[in-house]
PDB file of C-alpha atoms in Angstrom:
ATOM      1  CA  MET A  24     -18.117  -9.164  -5.879  1.00 47.00           C
ATOM      2  CA  SER A  25     -16.398 -10.189  -9.099  1.00 52.00           C
ATOM      3  CA  CYS A  26     -12.682 -10.157  -9.865  1.00 51.00           C
ATOM      4  CA  ALA A  27     -13.218  -7.302 -12.364  1.00 53.00           C
ATOM      5  CA  ILE A  28     -14.915  -5.079  -9.772  1.00 54.00           C
ATOM      6  CA  ASN A  29     -12.062  -5.649  -7.317  1.00 63.00           C
ATOM      7  CA  TYR A  30      -9.544  -4.727 -10.023  1.00 66.00           C
ATOM      8  CA  GLU A  31     -11.433  -1.525 -10.889  1.00 75.00           C
ATOM      9  CA  ASN A  32     -11.520  -0.502  -7.209  1.00 77.00           C
ATOM     10  CA  VAL A  33      -7.751  -1.004  -6.991  1.00 78.00           C
ATOM     11  CA  ILE A  34      -7.144   1.295  -9.993  1.00 81.00           C
ATOM     12  CA  ILE A  35      -9.393   4.030  -8.556  1.00 85.00           C
ATOM     13  CA  GLY A  36      -7.646   3.760  -5.192  1.00 86.00           C
ATOM     14  CA  LEU A  37      -4.195   3.978  -6.778  1.00 87.00           C
ATOM     15  CA  GLU A  38      -5.213   7.122  -8.658  1.00 90.00           C
ATOM     16  CA  SER A  39      -6.173   8.679  -5.326  1.00 90.00           C
ATOM     17  CA  PHE A  40      -2.866   7.527  -3.765  1.00 88.00           C
ATOM     18  CA  VAL A  41      -0.840   9.228  -6.516  1.00 89.00           C
ATOM     19  CA  LYS A  42      -2.830  12.463  -6.071  1.00 90.00           C
ATOM     20  CA  ASP A  43      -2.303  12.472  -2.285  1.00 88.00           C
ATOM     21  CA  MET A  44       1.437  11.718  -2.651  1.00 88.00           C
ATOM     22  CA  ASP A  45       1.920  14.815  -4.806  1.00 86.00           C
ATOM     23  CA  ASN A  46       2.151  17.126  -1.765  1.00 82.00           C
ATOM     24  CA  PHE A  47       4.810  15.035   0.102  1.00 84.00           C
ATOM     25  CA  LYS A  48       3.963  16.397   3.543  1.00 88.00           C
ATOM     26  CA  THR A  49       3.473  14.128   6.555  1.00 88.00           C
ATOM     27  CA  LYS A  50      -0.295  14.693   6.696  1.00 89.00           C
ATOM     28  CA  SER A  51      -0.860  14.036   2.984  1.00 89.00           C
ATOM     29  CA  ILE A  52       1.432  10.984   2.986  1.00 89.00           C
ATOM     30  CA  LYS A  53      -0.413   9.533   5.988  1.00 88.00           C
ATOM     31  CA  LYS A  54      -3.688  10.124   4.095  1.00 89.00           C
ATOM     32  CA  ALA A  55      -2.187   8.471   1.010  1.00 89.00           C
ATOM     33  CA  LEU A  56      -1.021   5.457   3.031  1.00 89.00           C
ATOM     34  CA  LYS A  57      -4.404   5.062   4.714  1.00 89.00           C
ATOM     35  CA  GLY A  58      -6.039   5.175   1.281  1.00 87.00           C
ATOM     36  CA  LEU A  59      -3.470   2.701  -0.064  1.00 87.00           C
ATOM     37  CA  SER A  60      -4.309   0.417   2.846  1.00 86.00           C
ATOM     38  CA  VAL A  61      -7.995   0.461   1.907  1.00 84.00           C
ATOM     39  CA  THR A  62      -7.107  -0.079  -1.748  1.00 83.00           C
ATOM     40  CA  LEU A  63      -4.795  -2.983  -0.998  1.00 81.00           C
ATOM     41  CA  GLN A  64      -7.505  -4.698   1.011  1.00 79.00           C
ATOM     42  CA  GLU A  65      -9.130  -5.403  -2.361  1.00 75.00           C
ATOM     43  CA  ILE A  66      -6.145  -7.572  -3.334  1.00 70.00           C
ATOM     44  CA  PRO A  67      -6.570 -10.241  -0.626  1.00 67.00           C
ATOM     45  CA  ASN A  68     -10.288 -10.303  -1.433  1.00 68.00           C
ATOM     46  CA  THR A  69      -9.386 -10.832  -5.072  1.00 66.00           C
ATOM     47  CA  LEU A  70      -6.921 -13.575  -4.123  1.00 61.00           C
ATOM     48  CA  THR A  71      -9.634 -15.304  -2.157  1.00 64.00           C
ATOM     49  CA  GLU A  72     -12.353 -14.884  -4.793  1.00 64.00           C
ATOM     50  CA  CYS A  73     -10.316 -15.393  -7.955  1.00 59.00           C
ATOM     51  CA  SER A  74      -8.033 -18.277  -7.050  1.00 58.00           C
ATOM     52  CA  ASN A  75      -7.588 -21.176  -4.717  1.00 53.00           C
ATOM     53  CA  GLN A  76      -5.150 -19.163  -2.580  1.00 49.00           C
ATOM     54  CA  GLY A  77      -6.372 -19.179   0.946  1.00 54.00           C
ATOM     55  CA  GLN A  78      -6.057 -17.899   4.445  1.00 60.00           C
ATOM     56  CA  ARG A  79      -2.231 -17.807   4.633  1.00 61.00           C
ATOM     57  CA  ASP A  80      -1.825 -15.274   1.792  1.00 60.00           C
ATOM     58  CA  TYR A  81      -4.693 -13.206   3.137  1.00 63.00           C
ATOM     59  CA  LEU A  82      -3.222 -12.996   6.662  1.00 68.00           C
ATOM     60  CA  ARG A  83       0.282 -12.059   5.492  1.00 68.00           C
ATOM     61  CA  MET A  84      -1.061  -9.259   3.328  1.00 71.00           C
ATOM     62  CA  HIS A  85      -3.571  -8.151   5.962  1.00 72.00           C
ATOM     63  CA  HIS A  86      -0.844  -7.627   8.583  1.00 75.00           C
ATOM     64  CA  ALA A  87       1.347  -5.600   6.214  1.00 78.00           C
ATOM     65  CA  ILE A  88      -1.624  -3.498   5.087  1.00 80.00           C
ATOM     66  CA  LYS A  89      -2.604  -2.717   8.686  1.00 81.00           C
ATOM     67  CA  ALA A  90       0.917  -1.345   9.277  1.00 80.00           C
ATOM     68  CA  LEU A  91       0.087   1.235   6.574  1.00 84.00           C
ATOM     69  CA  GLU A  92      -3.278   2.077   8.069  1.00 83.00           C
ATOM     70  CA  PHE A  93      -2.205   2.295  11.717  1.00 84.00           C
ATOM     71  CA  PRO A  94       1.452   3.403  11.800  1.00 82.00           C
ATOM     72  CA  THR A  95       3.188   3.838  15.130  1.00 84.00           C
ATOM     73  CA  THR A  96       5.145   6.763  13.656  1.00 85.00           C
ATOM     74  CA  ALA A  97       5.001   8.549  10.309  1.00 86.00           C
ATOM     75  CA  GLU A  98       7.202  11.507   9.425  1.00 89.00           C
ATOM     76  CA  VAL A  99       8.869  13.435   6.624  1.00 89.00           C
ATOM     77  CA  PHE A 100      12.510  14.201   7.350  1.00 87.00           C
ATOM     78  CA  ASP A 101      14.953  16.455   5.499  1.00 86.00           C
ATOM     79  CA  LYS A 102      11.924  17.535   3.390  1.00 83.00           C
ATOM     80  CA  LYS A 103      12.448  14.631   0.977  1.00 89.00           C
ATOM     81  CA  PHE A 104      12.353  11.354   2.907  1.00 91.00           C
ATOM     82  CA  PHE A 105       9.431   9.588   4.556  1.00 92.00           C
ATOM     83  CA  ALA A 106       9.680   7.083   7.388  1.00 91.00           C
ATOM     84  CA  LEU A 107       6.883   4.799   8.549  1.00 88.00           C
ATOM     85  CA  ASN A 108       7.452   3.134  11.913  1.00 85.00           C
ATOM     86  CA  GLY A 109      11.093   4.239  11.689  1.00 88.00           C
ATOM     87  CA  ILE A 110      11.633   2.642   8.263  1.00 89.00           C
ATOM     88  CA  ASP A 111      12.525   4.847   5.276  1.00 93.00           C
ATOM     89  CA  ILE A 112      10.016   3.942   2.553  1.00 93.00           C
ATOM     90  CA  THR A 113      10.591   6.938   0.268  1.00 93.00           C
ATOM     91  CA  PHE A 114      11.975   4.877  -2.621  1.00 95.00           C
ATOM     92  CA  GLU A 115       9.102   2.400  -2.476  1.00 94.00           C
ATOM     93  CA  LEU A 116       6.458   5.160  -2.406  1.00 94.00           C
ATOM     94  CA  LYS A 117       8.009   7.011  -5.338  1.00 94.00           C
ATOM     95  CA  SER A 118       8.380   3.753  -7.285  1.00 96.00           C
ATOM     96  CA  ILE A 119       4.672   3.013  -6.827  1.00 94.00           C
ATOM     97  CA  VAL A 120       3.733   6.499  -8.046  1.00 95.00           C
ATOM     98  CA  GLU A 121       6.089   6.285 -11.031  1.00 96.00           C
ATOM     99  CA  SER A 122       5.034   2.823 -12.195  1.00 95.00           C
ATOM    100  CA  PHE A 123       1.335   3.674 -11.844  1.00 94.00           C
ATOM    101  CA  THR A 124       1.562   7.030 -13.645  1.00 94.00           C
ATOM    102  CA  LYS A 125       3.560   5.426 -16.478  1.00 96.00           C
ATOM    103  CA  GLY A 126       1.051   2.580 -16.757  1.00 94.00           C
ATOM    104  CA  LYS A 127       3.639  -0.075 -15.895  1.00 94.00           C
ATOM    105  CA  MET A 128       1.267  -2.406 -14.070  1.00 89.00           C
ATOM    106  CA  PHE A 129       3.735  -5.311 -13.896  1.00 88.00           C
ATOM    107  CA  ASP A 130       6.281  -3.069 -12.141  1.00 92.00           C
ATOM    108  CA  LEU A 131       3.511  -1.634  -9.964  1.00 91.00           C
ATOM    109  CA  GLY A 132       2.788  -5.052  -8.508  1.00 87.00           C
ATOM    110  CA  PHE A 133       6.442  -5.566  -7.614  1.00 90.00           C
ATOM    111  CA  ASN A 134       6.724  -2.063  -6.156  1.00 92.00           C
ATOM    112  CA  ILE A 135       3.684  -2.572  -3.934  1.00 90.00           C
ATOM    113  CA  GLY A 136       5.103  -5.940  -2.906  1.00 87.00           C
ATOM    114  CA  ALA A 137       8.436  -4.308  -2.028  1.00 89.00           C
ATOM    115  CA  LEU A 138       6.652  -1.742   0.145  1.00 91.00           C
ATOM    116  CA  LEU A 139       4.615  -4.391   1.946  1.00 87.00           C
ATOM    117  CA  ALA A 140       7.682  -6.589   2.451  1.00 83.00           C
ATOM    118  CA  LYS A 141       9.667  -3.681   3.863  1.00 87.00           C
ATOM    119  CA  ILE A 142       7.011  -2.655   6.371  1.00 84.00           C
ATOM    120  CA  SER A 143       5.711  -6.090   7.314  1.00 77.00           C
ATOM    121  CA  GLY A 144       6.498  -6.723  10.931  1.00 63.00           C
ATOM    122  CA  SER A 145       6.718  -3.011  11.710  1.00 58.00           C
ATOM    123  CA  GLY A 146       4.229  -1.245  13.921  1.00 52.00           C
ATOM    124  CA  ILE A 147       1.131  -2.780  15.430  1.00 48.00           C
ATOM    125  CA  ILE A 148      -0.052  -6.207  14.332  1.00 47.00           C
ATOM    126  CA  ILE A 149      -3.830  -6.306  14.201  1.00 46.00           C
ATOM    127  CA  SER A 150      -5.481  -9.679  13.864  1.00 46.00           C
ATOM    128  CA  ALA A 151      -7.651 -10.464  10.868  1.00 42.00           C
TER     129      ALA A 151
END
């Protein structure tokens, strides 16, 4: 698979994430996060295929992505906040939606990174 195909898959997945986030109910957010997990799995593949980055970057990202896909807990509270594995990630989710819908791809990368950094180490760690 080429770098361009991976990039296209990421864009399609992010469009789906934004659509699912629109509802802001626990079920739709969990669906959005599971979809984001699948989408983000393209990034480590791209790292591996498009650069000399290796196993270390892949494993770090893989563990954070699996926390999105298999959360221990996921809930909306006070009708406007969302917690994953007990961590409030509302700001990060809304920042991802905003940067993507405004076409700010540079900011989008940082916002996704902030989400992954915040949830890394939370929930179940599943080996690569």
